[in-house]
Every structure is written in structure tokens, then in C-alpha cells.
PDB file of C-alpha atoms and ligand atoms in Angstrom:
ATOM      1  CA  MET A   1     117.998 106.232  93.961  1.00 95.00           C
ATOM      2  CA  ILE A   2     114.718 107.672  95.058  1.00 98.00           C
ATOM      3  CA  LEU A   3     114.550 105.054  97.629  1.00 98.00           C
ATOM      4  CA  LYS A   4     117.409 105.716  99.296  1.00 98.00           C
ATOM      5  CA  GLY A   5     117.643 105.806 102.948  1.00 97.00           C
ATOM      6  CA  LYS A   6     114.176 104.552 103.248  1.00 98.00           C
ATOM      7  CA  LYS A   7     113.688 101.092 104.776  1.00 98.00           C
ATOM      8  CA  GLY A   8     110.405  99.305 103.932  1.00 98.00           C
ATOM      9  CA  LEU A   9     107.774  96.548 104.568  1.00 98.00           C
ATOM     10  CA  ILE A  10     106.856  93.921 101.801  1.00 98.00           C
ATOM     11  CA  VAL A  11     103.489  92.126 103.245  1.00 98.00           C
ATOM     12  CA  GLY A  12     102.527  89.120  99.481  1.00 98.00           C
ATOM     13  CA  VAL A  13     105.704  87.610  97.858  1.00 98.00           C
ATOM     14  CA  ALA A  14     104.772  84.298  97.061  1.00 98.00           C
ATOM     15  CA  ASN A  15     106.961  83.342  94.558  1.00 97.00           C
ATOM     16  CA  ASN A  16     108.923  84.843  91.674  1.00 97.00           C
ATOM     17  CA  LYS A  17     106.493  85.961  90.307  1.00 98.00           C
ATOM     18  CA  SER A  18     104.110  88.038  92.478  1.00 98.00           C
ATOM     19  CA  ILE A  19     103.790  91.417  91.432  1.00 98.00           C
ATOM     20  CA  ALA A  20     105.596  91.638  94.994  1.00 98.00           C
ATOM     21  CA  TYR A  21     108.392  91.083  94.016  1.00 98.00           C
ATOM     22  CA  GLY A  22     108.245  93.072  91.412  1.00 98.00           C
ATOM     23  CA  ILE A  23     107.918  95.786  92.998  1.00 99.00           C
ATOM     24  CA  ALA A  24     110.713  94.730  95.890  1.00 98.00           C
ATOM     25  CA  LYS A  25     112.345  94.811  93.441  1.00 98.00           C
ATOM     26  CA  ILE A  26     113.129  97.571  92.013  1.00 98.00           C
ATOM     27  CA  CYS A  27     112.761  99.536  95.318  1.00 98.00           C
ATOM     28  CA  HIS A  28     115.545  97.703  96.065  1.00 98.00           C
ATOM     29  CA  GLU A  29     116.474  98.768  93.156  1.00 98.00           C
ATOM     30  CA  GLN A  30     116.792 102.398  94.053  1.00 98.00           C
ATOM     31  CA  GLY A  31     118.128 102.199  97.189  1.00 98.00           C
ATOM     32  CA  ALA A  32     115.436 100.716  99.466  1.00 98.00           C
ATOM     33  CA  GLU A  33     115.869  98.386 102.851  1.00 98.00           C
ATOM     34  CA  LEU A  34     113.432  95.664 102.811  1.00 98.00           C
ATOM     35  CA  ALA A  35     112.000  93.617 105.201  1.00 98.00           C
ATOM     36  CA  PHE A  36     109.852  90.294 104.817  1.00 98.00           C
ATOM     37  CA  THR A  37     106.496  88.348 104.965  1.00 98.00           C
ATOM     38  CA  PHE A  38     105.541  84.706 104.494  1.00 98.00           C
ATOM     39  CA  LEU A  39     101.829  83.301 104.698  1.00 98.00           C
ATOM     40  CA  ASN A  40     102.814  79.914 106.038  1.00 96.00           C
ATOM     41  CA  ASP A  41     106.055  77.105 105.885  1.00 95.00           C
ATOM     42  CA  ALA A  42     105.904  76.251 101.925  1.00 95.00           C
ATOM     43  CA  LEU A  43     105.400  80.046 101.419  1.00 96.00           C
ATOM     44  CA  LYS A  44     108.690  80.088 103.799  1.00 97.00           C
ATOM     45  CA  LYS A  45     111.342  78.702 100.783  1.00 97.00           C
ATOM     46  CA  ARG A  46     110.516  81.473  98.303  1.00 96.00           C
ATOM     47  CA  VAL A  47     110.057  84.099  99.741  1.00 98.00           C
ATOM     48  CA  GLU A  48     113.849  83.619 101.906  1.00 98.00           C
ATOM     49  CA  PRO A  49     116.537  83.169  99.040  1.00 98.00           C
ATOM     50  CA  ILE A  50     114.022  86.184  97.624  1.00 98.00           C
ATOM     51  CA  ALA A  51     115.129  88.759 100.077  1.00 98.00           C
ATOM     52  CA  ALA A  52     118.137  87.025 100.406  1.00 98.00           C
ATOM     53  CA  GLU A  53     118.947  88.185  97.027  1.00 98.00           C
ATOM     54  CA  LEU A  54     117.490  91.566  97.544  1.00 98.00           C
ATOM     55  CA  GLY A  55     119.980  92.070 100.143  1.00 98.00           C
ATOM     56  CA  SER A  56     117.805  91.690 103.326  1.00 98.00           C
ATOM     57  CA  ASP A  57     117.315  88.254 106.105  1.00 97.00           C
ATOM     58  CA  LYS A  58     114.839  89.615 107.530  1.00 98.00           C
ATOM     59  CA  ILE A  59     111.173  87.752 107.041  1.00 98.00           C
ATOM     60  CA  TYR A  60     108.896  87.062 109.396  1.00 98.00           C
ATOM     61  CA  GLU A  61     106.040  84.200 109.115  1.00 98.00           C
ATOM     62  CA  LEU A  62     101.909  86.278 108.829  1.00 98.00           C
ATOM     63  CA  ASP A  63      98.755  85.052 108.019  1.00 98.00           C
ATOM     64  CA  ILE A  64      97.488  88.526 107.545  1.00 98.00           C
ATOM     65  CA  ASN A  65      94.161  86.842 110.018  1.00 98.00           C
ATOM     66  CA  ASN A  66      95.992  85.952 112.584  1.00 98.00           C
ATOM     67  CA  ASP A  67      95.850  89.295 115.193  1.00 98.00           C
ATOM     68  CA  GLU A  68      98.838  87.331 117.375  1.00 98.00           C
ATOM     69  CA  HIS A  69     100.998  87.462 114.298  1.00 98.00           C
ATOM     70  CA  LEU A  70     100.432  91.388 113.775  1.00 98.00           C
ATOM     71  CA  ALA A  71     101.322  92.374 116.448  1.00 98.00           C
ATOM     72  CA  ASN A  72     104.002  89.523 116.184  1.00 98.00           C
ATOM     73  CA  LEU A  73     105.244  91.924 113.412  1.00 98.00           C
ATOM     74  CA  ARG A  74     105.540  94.527 114.612  1.00 98.00           C
ATOM     75  CA  ALA A  75     107.321  93.354 117.194  1.00 98.00           C
ATOM     76  CA  SER A  76     109.724  92.055 115.397  1.00 98.00           C
ATOM     77  CA  LEU A  77     110.112  94.743 112.709  1.00 98.00           C
ATOM     78  CA  GLU A  78     110.311  97.061 116.187  1.00 98.00           C
ATOM     79  CA  LYS A  79     113.265  95.224 117.545  1.00 97.00           C
ATOM     80  CA  ASP A  80     115.400  94.450 113.759  1.00 96.00           C
ATOM     81  CA  PHE A  81     114.386  97.155 112.180  1.00 94.00           C
ATOM     82  CA  GLY A  82     113.054 100.427 114.157  1.00 95.00           C
ATOM     83  CA  LYS A  83     111.233 103.122 112.178  1.00 98.00           C
ATOM     84  CA  PHE A  84     110.064 102.707 108.465  1.00 98.00           C
ATOM     85  CA  ASP A  85     109.650 104.018 105.371  1.00 98.00           C
ATOM     86  CA  PHE A  86     106.770 102.896 103.503  1.00 98.00           C
ATOM     87  CA  VAL A  87     104.480  99.428 103.250  1.00 98.00           C
ATOM     88  CA  LEU A  88     103.361  97.424 100.166  1.00 99.00           C
ATOM     89  CA  HIS A  89      99.571  95.347 100.890  1.00 98.00           C
ATOM     90  CA  ALA A  90      99.728  92.872  97.954  1.00 98.00           C
ATOM     91  CA  VAL A  91      97.311  90.025  99.486  1.00 98.00           C
ATOM     92  CA  ALA A  92      94.307  88.946  98.306  1.00 98.00           C
ATOM     93  CA  PHE A  93      92.405  85.964  98.428  1.00 97.00           C
ATOM     94  CA  ALA A  94      88.809  84.210  97.969  1.00 96.00           C
ATOM     95  CA  PRO A  95      87.777  80.494  97.331  1.00 94.00           C
ATOM     96  CA  ARG A  96      88.247  79.560  93.940  1.00 91.00           C
ATOM     97  CA  GLU A  97      85.139  78.572  93.685  1.00 89.00           C
ATOM     98  CA  ALA A  98      84.430  82.042  93.584  1.00 91.00           C
ATOM     99  CA  LEU A  99      86.240  83.120  90.960  1.00 90.00           C
ATOM    100  CA  ASP A 100      84.159  80.938  88.469  1.00 85.00           C
ATOM    101  CA  GLY A 101      81.041  80.676  86.943  1.00 86.00           C
ATOM    102  CA  LYS A 102      77.982  83.855  88.620  1.00 92.00           C
ATOM    103  CA  PHE A 103      78.388  86.066  90.783  1.00 96.00           C
ATOM    104  CA  ILE A 104      74.704  86.283  92.675  1.00 96.00           C
ATOM    105  CA  ASP A 105      75.901  82.308  93.689  1.00 96.00           C
ATOM    106  CA  THR A 106      78.488  83.809  96.201  1.00 96.00           C
ATOM    107  CA  THR A 107      77.521  82.388  99.130  1.00 97.00           C
ATOM    108  CA  LYS A 108      78.594  84.334 102.934  1.00 97.00           C
ATOM    109  CA  ASP A 109      82.047  82.614 103.559  1.00 97.00           C
ATOM    110  CA  ALA A 110      83.225  83.684 100.088  1.00 97.00           C
ATOM    111  CA  PHE A 111      82.495  86.596 100.915  1.00 98.00           C
ATOM    112  CA  ASN A 112      83.563  87.262 104.576  1.00 98.00           C
ATOM    113  CA  ILE A 113      86.451  85.202 103.297  1.00 98.00           C
ATOM    114  CA  ALA A 114      87.446  87.491  99.995  1.00 98.00           C
ATOM    115  CA  MET A 115      87.137  91.205 102.200  1.00 98.00           C
ATOM    116  CA  GLN A 116      88.871  89.709 104.939  1.00 98.00           C
ATOM    117  CA  THR A 117      92.156  88.610 103.332  1.00 98.00           C
ATOM    118  CA  SER A 118      91.574  91.063 100.786  1.00 98.00           C
ATOM    119  CA  VAL A 119      89.472  94.169 101.984  1.00 98.00           C
ATOM    120  CA  TYR A 120      90.169  94.928 106.286  1.00 98.00           C
ATOM    121  CA  SER A 121      93.870  92.816 106.438  1.00 98.00           C
ATOM    122  CA  LEU A 122      94.825  96.411 104.523  1.00 98.00           C
ATOM    123  CA  ILE A 123      93.029  98.094 107.356  1.00 98.00           C
ATOM    124  CA  ALA A 124      94.143  96.149 110.417  1.00 98.00           C
ATOM    125  CA  LEU A 125      98.138  95.921 108.053  1.00 98.00           C
ATOM    126  CA  THR A 126      98.446  99.605 108.153  1.00 98.00           C
ATOM    127  CA  ASN A 127      96.925 100.377 112.390  1.00 98.00           C
ATOM    128  CA  ALA A 128      99.896  97.276 113.165  1.00 98.00           C
ATOM    129  CA  VAL A 129     102.333  99.526 112.072  1.00 98.00           C
ATOM    130  CA  GLU A 130     101.441 102.997 111.723  1.00 98.00           C
ATOM    131  CA  PRO A 131     103.674 104.259 114.729  1.00 98.00           C
ATOM    132  CA  LEU A 132     107.209 102.710 113.833  1.00 98.00           C
ATOM    133  CA  LEU A 133     105.972 104.527 110.445  1.00 98.00           C
ATOM    134  CA  ASN A 134     108.486 107.989 110.095  1.00 98.00           C
ATOM    135  CA  ASP A 135     105.922 111.039 109.551  1.00 97.00           C
ATOM    136  CA  ASN A 136     105.739 111.541 105.840  1.00 97.00           C
ATOM    137  CA  GLY A 137     106.437 107.534 104.935  1.00 98.00           C
ATOM    138  CA  ALA A 138     103.717 105.782 102.292  1.00 98.00           C
ATOM    139  CA  ILE A 139     101.484 102.771 101.939  1.00 98.00           C
ATOM    140  CA  LEU A 140     100.324 100.854  98.676  1.00 99.00           C
ATOM    141  CA  THR A 141      97.730  98.611  97.863  1.00 99.00           C
ATOM    142  CA  LEU A 142      97.199  97.021  94.911  1.00 98.00           C
ATOM    143  CA  SER A 143      94.027  96.612  93.362  1.00 98.00           C
ATOM    144  CA  TYR A 144      92.387  95.818  90.411  1.00 98.00           C
ATOM    145  CA  LEU A 145      89.763  96.359  86.852  1.00 98.00           C
ATOM    146  CA  GLY A 146      86.964  94.281  87.873  1.00 97.00           C
ATOM    147  CA  GLY A 147      86.726  96.774  91.529  1.00 98.00           C
ATOM    148  CA  VAL A 148      85.037 100.087  89.361  1.00 98.00           C
ATOM    149  CA  LYS A 149      84.031  97.518  85.758  1.00 97.00           C
ATOM    150  CA  PHE A 150      82.481  93.607  85.586  1.00 96.00           C
ATOM    151  CA  VAL A 151      84.962  91.338  84.088  1.00 94.00           C
ATOM    152  CA  PRO A 152      84.016  87.789  83.504  1.00 92.00           C
ATOM    153  CA  HIS A 153      84.824  85.633  87.047  1.00 92.00           C
ATOM    154  CA  TYR A 154      85.698  88.560  88.416  1.00 95.00           C
ATOM    155  CA  ASN A 155      82.800  88.093  90.594  1.00 96.00           C
ATOM    156  CA  VAL A 156      83.323  88.647  94.820  1.00 97.00           C
ATOM    157  CA  MET A 157      86.537  89.646  94.002  1.00 97.00           C
ATOM    158  CA  GLY A 158      85.514  93.032  92.358  1.00 98.00           C
ATOM    159  CA  VAL A 159      83.263  93.706  95.924  1.00 98.00           C
ATOM    160  CA  ALA A 160      86.185  93.480  97.665  1.00 98.00           C
ATOM    161  CA  LYS A 161      88.172  95.471  94.933  1.00 98.00           C
ATOM    162  CA  ALA A 162      85.919  98.713  95.933  1.00 98.00           C
ATOM    163  CA  ALA A 163      86.400  98.265  99.515  1.00 98.00           C
ATOM    164  CA  LEU A 164      90.379  98.116  98.904  1.00 99.00           C
ATOM    165  CA  GLU A 165      89.874 101.636  96.522  1.00 99.00           C
ATOM    166  CA  SER A 166      87.847 103.057  99.220  1.00 98.00           C
ATOM    167  CA  SER A 167      89.429 102.033 101.328  1.00 99.00           C
ATOM    168  CA  VAL A 168      92.476 103.906 100.241  1.00 99.00           C
ATOM    169  CA  ARG A 169      91.039 106.915 100.747  1.00 98.00           C
ATOM    170  CA  TYR A 170      89.648 107.039 104.374  1.00 98.00           C
ATOM    171  CA  LEU A 171      93.404 105.179 105.087  1.00 98.00           C
ATOM    172  CA  ALA A 172      94.908 108.670 103.107  1.00 98.00           C
ATOM    173  CA  HIS A 173      92.616 111.262 104.946  1.00 98.00           C
ATOM    174  CA  ASP A 174      93.513 109.351 108.406  1.00 98.00           C
ATOM    175  CA  LEU A 175      97.503 109.378 107.421  1.00 98.00           C
ATOM    176  CA  GLY A 176      97.430 112.569 105.721  1.00 98.00           C
ATOM    177  CA  GLU A 177      97.755 114.691 108.985  1.00 97.00           C
ATOM    178  CA  ARG A 178     101.366 112.063 109.211  1.00 97.00           C
ATOM    179  CA  GLY A 179     102.492 113.308 105.599  1.00 98.00           C
ATOM    180  CA  ILE A 180     101.499 109.580 105.530  1.00 98.00           C
ATOM    181  CA  ARG A 181     100.728 108.767 101.584  1.00 98.00           C
ATOM    182  CA  VAL A 182      98.217 106.059 100.851  1.00 99.00           C
ATOM    183  CA  ASN A 183      97.579 104.922  96.918  1.00 99.00           C
ATOM    184  CA  ALA A 184      96.653 101.763  95.484  1.00 99.00           C
ATOM    185  CA  ILE A 185      98.256 100.556  91.882  1.00 99.00           C
ATOM    186  CA  SER A 186      94.758  98.825  89.441  1.00 98.00           C
ATOM    187  CA  ALA A 187      97.226  96.362  87.459  1.00 98.00           C
ATOM    188  CA  GLY A 188      96.904  94.288  83.936  1.00 98.00           C
ATOM    189  CA  PRO A 189      96.088  90.497  83.885  1.00 98.00           C
ATOM    190  CA  ILE A 190      99.371  88.986  84.971  1.00 98.00           C
ATOM    191  CA  LYS A 191     100.169  85.338  86.009  1.00 97.00           C
ATOM    192  CA  THR A 192     100.536  84.830  88.337  1.00 97.00           C
ATOM    193  CA  LEU A 193      99.661  81.866  91.708  1.00 95.00           C
ATOM    194  CA  ALA A 194      96.575  84.153  92.795  1.00 94.00           C
ATOM    195  CA  ALA A 195      95.503  84.770  88.994  1.00 94.00           C
ATOM    196  CA  SER A 196      95.321  81.206  88.855  1.00 90.00           C
ATOM    197  CA  GLY A 197      92.521  80.194  90.727  1.00 84.00           C
ATOM    198  CA  ILE A 198      91.087  83.307  88.109  1.00 85.00           C
ATOM    199  CA  GLY A 199      87.910  82.065  85.373  1.00 80.00           C
ATOM    200  CA  ASP A 200      88.826  81.947  82.296  1.00 86.00           C
ATOM    201  CA  PHE A 201      92.631  84.209  82.912  1.00 89.00           C
ATOM    202  CA  ARG A 202      94.213  83.423  79.598  1.00 90.00           C
ATOM    203  CA  LEU A 203      91.227  84.407  77.421  1.00 89.00           C
ATOM    204  CA  ILE A 204      91.628  87.417  79.766  1.00 91.00           C
ATOM    205  CA  LEU A 205      95.102  88.029  79.084  1.00 94.00           C
ATOM    206  CA  LYS A 206      94.983  87.900  75.167  1.00 91.00           C
ATOM    207  CA  TYR A 207      91.656  89.498  74.951  1.00 91.00           C
ATOM    208  CA  ASN A 208      93.570  92.861  76.984  1.00 94.00           C
ATOM    209  CA  GLU A 209      97.207  91.781  75.567  1.00 94.00           C
ATOM    210  CA  LYS A 210      94.445  92.222  72.264  1.00 91.00           C
ATOM    211  CA  ASN A 211      92.391  95.208  73.431  1.00 94.00           C
ATOM    212  CA  ALA A 212      94.664  97.589  75.102  1.00 96.00           C
ATOM    213  CA  PRO A 213      96.117 100.662  73.726  1.00 96.00           C
ATOM    214  CA  LEU A 214      99.811  99.202  74.246  1.00 97.00           C
ATOM    215  CA  LYS A 215      98.523  96.312  72.344  1.00 95.00           C
ATOM    216  CA  ARG A 216      99.880  93.876  75.381  1.00 97.00           C
ATOM    217  CA  ASN A 217     100.682  92.734  78.577  1.00 98.00           C
ATOM    218  CA  VAL A 218     102.192  94.515  81.765  1.00 98.00           C
ATOM    219  CA  ASP A 219     104.449  93.123  83.739  1.00 98.00           C
ATOM    220  CA  ILE A 220     105.810  92.989  87.609  1.00 98.00           C
ATOM    221  CA  PHE A 221     108.657  95.344  86.840  1.00 98.00           C
ATOM    222  CA  GLU A 222     106.540  97.930  85.248  1.00 98.00           C
ATOM    223  CA  VAL A 223     104.114  97.829  88.401  1.00 98.00           C
ATOM    224  CA  GLY A 224     107.292  98.019  89.937  1.00 98.00           C
ATOM    225  CA  LYS A 225     108.624 100.709  88.350  1.00 98.00           C
ATOM    226  CA  SER A 226     105.293 102.551  89.695  1.00 98.00           C
ATOM    227  CA  GLY A 227     105.179 101.797  92.022  1.00 98.00           C
ATOM    228  CA  ALA A 228     108.832 102.903  93.187  1.00 98.00           C
ATOM    229  CA  TYR A 229     107.101 105.926  92.564  1.00 98.00           C
ATOM    230  CA  LEU A 230     104.365 105.856  94.375  1.00 98.00           C
ATOM    231  CA  LEU A 231     106.887 104.743  97.314  1.00 98.00           C
ATOM    232  CA  SER A 232     108.820 107.228  97.174  1.00 98.00           C
ATOM    233  CA  ASP A 233     109.451 110.897  98.353  1.00 98.00           C
ATOM    234  CA  PHE A 234     108.494 111.384  94.139  1.00 98.00           C
ATOM    235  CA  ALA A 235     104.358 110.996  94.083  1.00 98.00           C
ATOM    236  CA  SER A 236     104.544 112.934  97.533  1.00 98.00           C
ATOM    237  CA  ALA A 237     101.600 114.797  96.902  1.00 98.00           C
ATOM    238  CA  VAL A 238      99.720 112.153  95.838  1.00 98.00           C
ATOM    239  CA  THR A 239      97.593 110.571  97.911  1.00 98.00           C
ATOM    240  CA  GLY A 240      94.369 108.052  97.383  1.00 98.00           C
ATOM    241  CA  GLU A 241      94.703 107.432  94.247  1.00 98.00           C
ATOM    242  CA  ILE A 242      94.391 104.548  92.747  1.00 98.00           C
ATOM    243  CA  HIS A 243      96.976 105.148  89.673  1.00 98.00           C
ATOM    244  CA  TYR A 244      96.407 102.304  86.393  1.00 98.00           C
ATOM    245  CA  VAL A 245      99.849 100.572  84.984  1.00 98.00           C
ATOM    246  CA  ASP A 246      97.848  98.933  82.618  1.00 98.00           C
ATOM    247  CA  CYS A 247      99.174  99.555  79.190  1.00 98.00           C
ATOM    248  CA  GLY A 248      96.484 101.553  78.816  1.00 98.00           C
ATOM    249  CA  TYR A 249      93.722  99.267  78.993  1.00 98.00           C
ATOM    250  CA  ASN A 250      91.116 100.921  81.465  1.00 98.00           C
ATOM    251  CA  ILE A 251      90.713 103.529  79.201  1.00 98.00           C
ATOM    252  CA  MET A 252      88.866 101.544  76.503  1.00 96.00           C
ATOM    253  CA  GLY A 253      84.903 101.592  76.252  1.00 93.00           C
ATOM    254  CA  MET A 254      85.202  99.121  73.440  1.00 88.00           C
ATOM    255  CA  GLY A 255      87.825  96.905  72.358  1.00 85.00           C
ATOM    256  CA  ASP A 256      89.008  96.847  68.826  1.00 81.00           C
ATOM    257  CA  ILE A 257      88.937  92.767  68.463  1.00 76.00           C
ATOM    258  CA  ALA A 258      87.132  90.131  69.520  1.00 74.00           C
ATOM    259  CA  THR A 259      87.988  86.458  67.924  1.00 72.00           C
ATOM    260  CA  ASP A 260      85.403  83.417  68.696  1.00 71.00           C
ATOM    261  CA  ASP A 261      85.251  80.388  70.553  1.00 70.00           C
ATOM    262  CA  GLU A 262      88.015  78.991  68.153  1.00 77.00           C
ATOM    263  CA  GLY A 263      89.674  81.765  67.691  1.00 73.00           C
ATOM    264  CA  ASN A 264      89.665  83.841  64.732  1.00 80.00           C
ATOM    265  CA  THR A 265      89.200  87.626  64.743  1.00 77.00           C
ATOM    266  CA  ILE A 266      85.566  88.404  63.791  1.00 70.00           C
ATOM    267  CA  LEU A 267      85.817  92.241  64.869  1.00 71.00           C
ATOM    268  CA  ALA A 268      88.847  94.280  63.827  1.00 74.00           C
ATOM    269  CA  ILE A 269      88.910  97.940  64.318  1.00 70.00           C
ATOM    270  CA  ASP A 270      90.955  99.285  60.887  1.00 67.00           C
ATOM    271  CA  LYS A 271      93.249 101.801  62.372  1.00 63.00           C
ATOM    272  CA  ASN A 272      94.256 103.644  58.819  1.00 62.00           C
TER     273      ASN A 272
HETATM  274  P1  NAD B 301     100.651  85.946  94.183  1.00 52.07           P
HETATM  275  O1  NAD B 301      99.875  85.004  94.530  1.00 52.07           O
HETATM  276  O2  NAD B 301     101.947  86.290  93.793  1.00 52.07           O
HETATM  277  O3  NAD B 301     100.041  86.994  95.268  1.00 52.07           O
HETATM  278  C1  NAD B 301      99.113  86.679  96.224  1.00 52.07           C
HETATM  279  C2  NAD B 301      99.867  86.766  97.906  1.00 52.07           C
HETATM  280  O4  NAD B 301      99.118  87.529  98.803  1.00 52.07           O
HETATM  281  C3  NAD B 301     100.797  85.394  98.453  1.00 52.07           C
HETATM  282  O5  NAD B 301     102.515  85.952  97.862  1.00 52.07           O
HETATM  283  C4  NAD B 301      99.934  84.989  99.433  1.00 52.07           C
HETATM  284  O6  NAD B 301     101.230  84.303 100.092  1.00 52.07           O
HETATM  285  C5  NAD B 301      99.304  86.223 100.113  1.00 52.07           C
HETATM  286  N1  NAD B 301      97.797  85.797 100.790  1.00 52.07           N
HETATM  287  C6  NAD B 301      97.042  85.204 100.555  1.00 52.07           C
HETATM  288  N2  NAD B 301      96.838  85.108 101.909  1.00 52.07           N
HETATM  289  C7  NAD B 301      97.027  85.532 102.904  1.00 52.07           C
HETATM  290  C8  NAD B 301      96.088  85.701 104.151  1.00 52.07           C
HETATM  291  N3  NAD B 301      96.038  85.655 104.576  1.00 52.07           N
HETATM  292  N4  NAD B 301      97.876  86.591 105.421  1.00 52.07           N
HETATM  293  C9  NAD B 301      99.202  86.411 103.890  1.00 52.07           C
HETATM  294  N5  NAD B 301      98.919  86.740 102.675  1.00 52.07           N
HETATM  295  C10 NAD B 301      98.093  85.972 102.386  1.00 52.07           C
HETATM  296  O7  NAD B 301      99.796  87.309  93.537  1.00 52.07           O
HETATM  297  P2  NAD B 301      99.919  88.394  92.536  1.00 52.07           P
HETATM  298  O8  NAD B 301      98.982  88.199  91.670  1.00 52.07           O
HETATM  299  O9  NAD B 301     100.756  89.160  92.205  1.00 52.07           O
HETATM  300  O10 NAD B 301      99.092  89.448  94.185  1.00 52.07           O
HETATM  301  C11 NAD B 301      99.284  90.196  94.664  1.00 52.07           C
HETATM  302  C12 NAD B 301      98.158  90.649  94.518  1.00 52.07           C
HETATM  303  O11 NAD B 301      97.734  91.757  93.392  1.00 52.07           O
HETATM  304  C13 NAD B 301      96.688  91.193  94.970  1.00 52.07           C
HETATM  305  O12 NAD B 301      96.123  91.664  95.384  1.00 52.07           O
HETATM  306  C14 NAD B 301      95.358  90.766  93.690  1.00 52.07           C
HETATM  307  O13 NAD B 301      94.444  91.280  93.727  1.00 52.07           O
HETATM  308  C15 NAD B 301      96.824  91.862  92.892  1.00 52.07           C
HETATM  309  N6  NAD B 301      96.806  91.692  91.998  1.00 52.07           N
HETATM  310  C16 NAD B 301      97.066  90.860  91.054  1.00 52.07           C
HETATM  311  C17 NAD B 301      96.590  91.495  89.188  1.00 52.07           C
HETATM  312  C18 NAD B 301      96.686  90.194  88.307  1.00 52.07           C
HETATM  313  O14 NAD B 301      95.994  90.339  87.607  1.00 52.07           O
HETATM  314  N7  NAD B 301      97.969  88.937  88.869  1.00 52.07           N
HETATM  315  C19 NAD B 301      96.480  92.114  89.017  1.00 52.07           C
HETATM  316  C20 NAD B 301      95.362  93.078  88.970  1.00 52.07           C
HETATM  317  C21 NAD B 301      95.771  92.933  91.330  1.00 52.07           C
END
């Protein structure tokens, strides 16, 4: 059990399809004691049973854009949880209209909302809980290939993920003095609540499945296994890293398979 004796805060569970749930479940199986946050009362009903399933009664309200919530979270964690070892940040949001159509039409409001909730939130959360983290602790966030390459409809969220990945490097530098590591997993596409806001997401899933070297999509528990490793002492010399957990899709310069509008195969590279 690679996380035995470790305590961690999980931010970003909405339901049992969330990547944060997949990572939390594996961390729990690996011996970690966990605390959770929920965004609002509607999601509290979902997060409470998940926390219970994973052996935790520590759940706290957190709108990550709300400074008062962050201050309350820190006070509650200090009281109920004491010092702890790791933080998972699995939070992103952009207005739905910004995740369809053309990037050039991104509004200032959509840009600011996406950057605040999906990027600044990592900095603010880290700043809020850093005094409670044990030396040699770890922080993990979630990115996507759309931050480094064009992906249809990912638009402003691609720009946000680029800034998030850069923030990982700057935070890794700042926290390195205490031995605290900061990393990101760049996960392949997975059907979650957040992903349902992205235009043509089913098509993106299909395309990745057909063209990834492993010829399938990743699931939340596979992201969980890599996440548990990065949050554990097994990754004690890994920081500032963007680790792809995407069935290898990111290595492809050109896909094996393309289909037309009706789903008929129009390109299939013969591997034999
Ligand atoms: P999800 O909808 O299950 O999780 C997103 C979480 O963000 C939710 O729990 C939601 O409550 C939380 N959130 C949104 N606004 C918030 C706020 N203001 N304060 C606090 N929490 C807030 O979806 P997911 O796909 O599991 O997303 C988790 C992370 O994984 C995101 O950063 C996402 O960009 C990233 N990611 C997702 C995919 C994918 O295909 N699903 C791929 C790569 C990376």
C-alpha cells in the first residue's frame, strides 16, 4: 500500500464518474485517509455517500473562487484533519458556449471565468493549504492535450490548460524547498459531467479510441493508479511534470483511422 499513513484532500468529486473519484478510490485502496470538498448543496448529496464509501466523514463546502470558502476550508482542515500530505485539484469550468464553435469568438467573460476557475484555483488552493502540508507532500492537478495542441471545440479551455501546466512548473519551483512536489496528469478523454459540455465529445472519444496506440480510451481508475503513484513517495523525485495517461494518444502525429460523416472508414493504415 503506497499511501499507507498518508492523509489527502480531494477537490473535484461531482459524482462517481469524476476523475477525482477514480483517483480517490485508488488512494483509499492504497491506504490513504481522505477529506473531500463539494461545490454546492446539490453536489453535497453526491459527495457524502462517496466520502462514506471511501471511509471519510470529512467533507467541506468549497467554491474554489470564493476566498471565504478557502479560508474556512483551511480552518476546518486544521481542526479536523491536522497536518496532511497531499492535495488533488481536479477542477475546471468554462461557460458551455465557449466550448463549441470558434475560439476567435471567446468572450472576455468566458476567458476570465475559465482562467479563474481552472487555473488560478490551483494557485489559490495551494496557497491556502500549503502551511498544513507536511514536508515532502504532493499536489496533483488534471490537464488535457488541448493545452499543448489544437483539439476541436476545446477552445478557451486549451488556453487555460496551457496556463495550468505552466503554473504546475512555477508552483513546483516554489514548493520544492519544502520537498513538496507539484505534478499534473494529462488524461485522455473520459465521459464525465465536465466533458459533457465540450462540443462533439462523443466523436472525440471515438477518434481517440480508434487512433491511440492502445486502441481504447483510458478510464478513471487508470488515471487513479497513475495519480496515486504521483501522490506517493514512489514519485519522490518527480516534480513539475506533465504525465500523459491517455493510452498513448499524445504520441501520434497522424492517426491510423479516419471516418467520414456517416462513420464509414476512409483511411485505415495497414499495419501488416
Ligand atoms: P467532473 O465534472 O466530474 O469534475 C469537475 C469538478 O470541478 C466537479 O467536481 C465540479 O464540482 C468542480 N468545480 C467546477 N467549478 C468549481 C468551483 N467553482 N469550485 C469548486 N469546484 C468546482 O469532470 P472531470 O472530467 O472529472 O474533471 C476533472 C478535471 O479533469 C478537470 O480539470 C478537467 O479539465 C480534467 N480533465 C478531464 C478530462 C475528461 O475528458 N473528462 C480529460 C483531461 C482532463
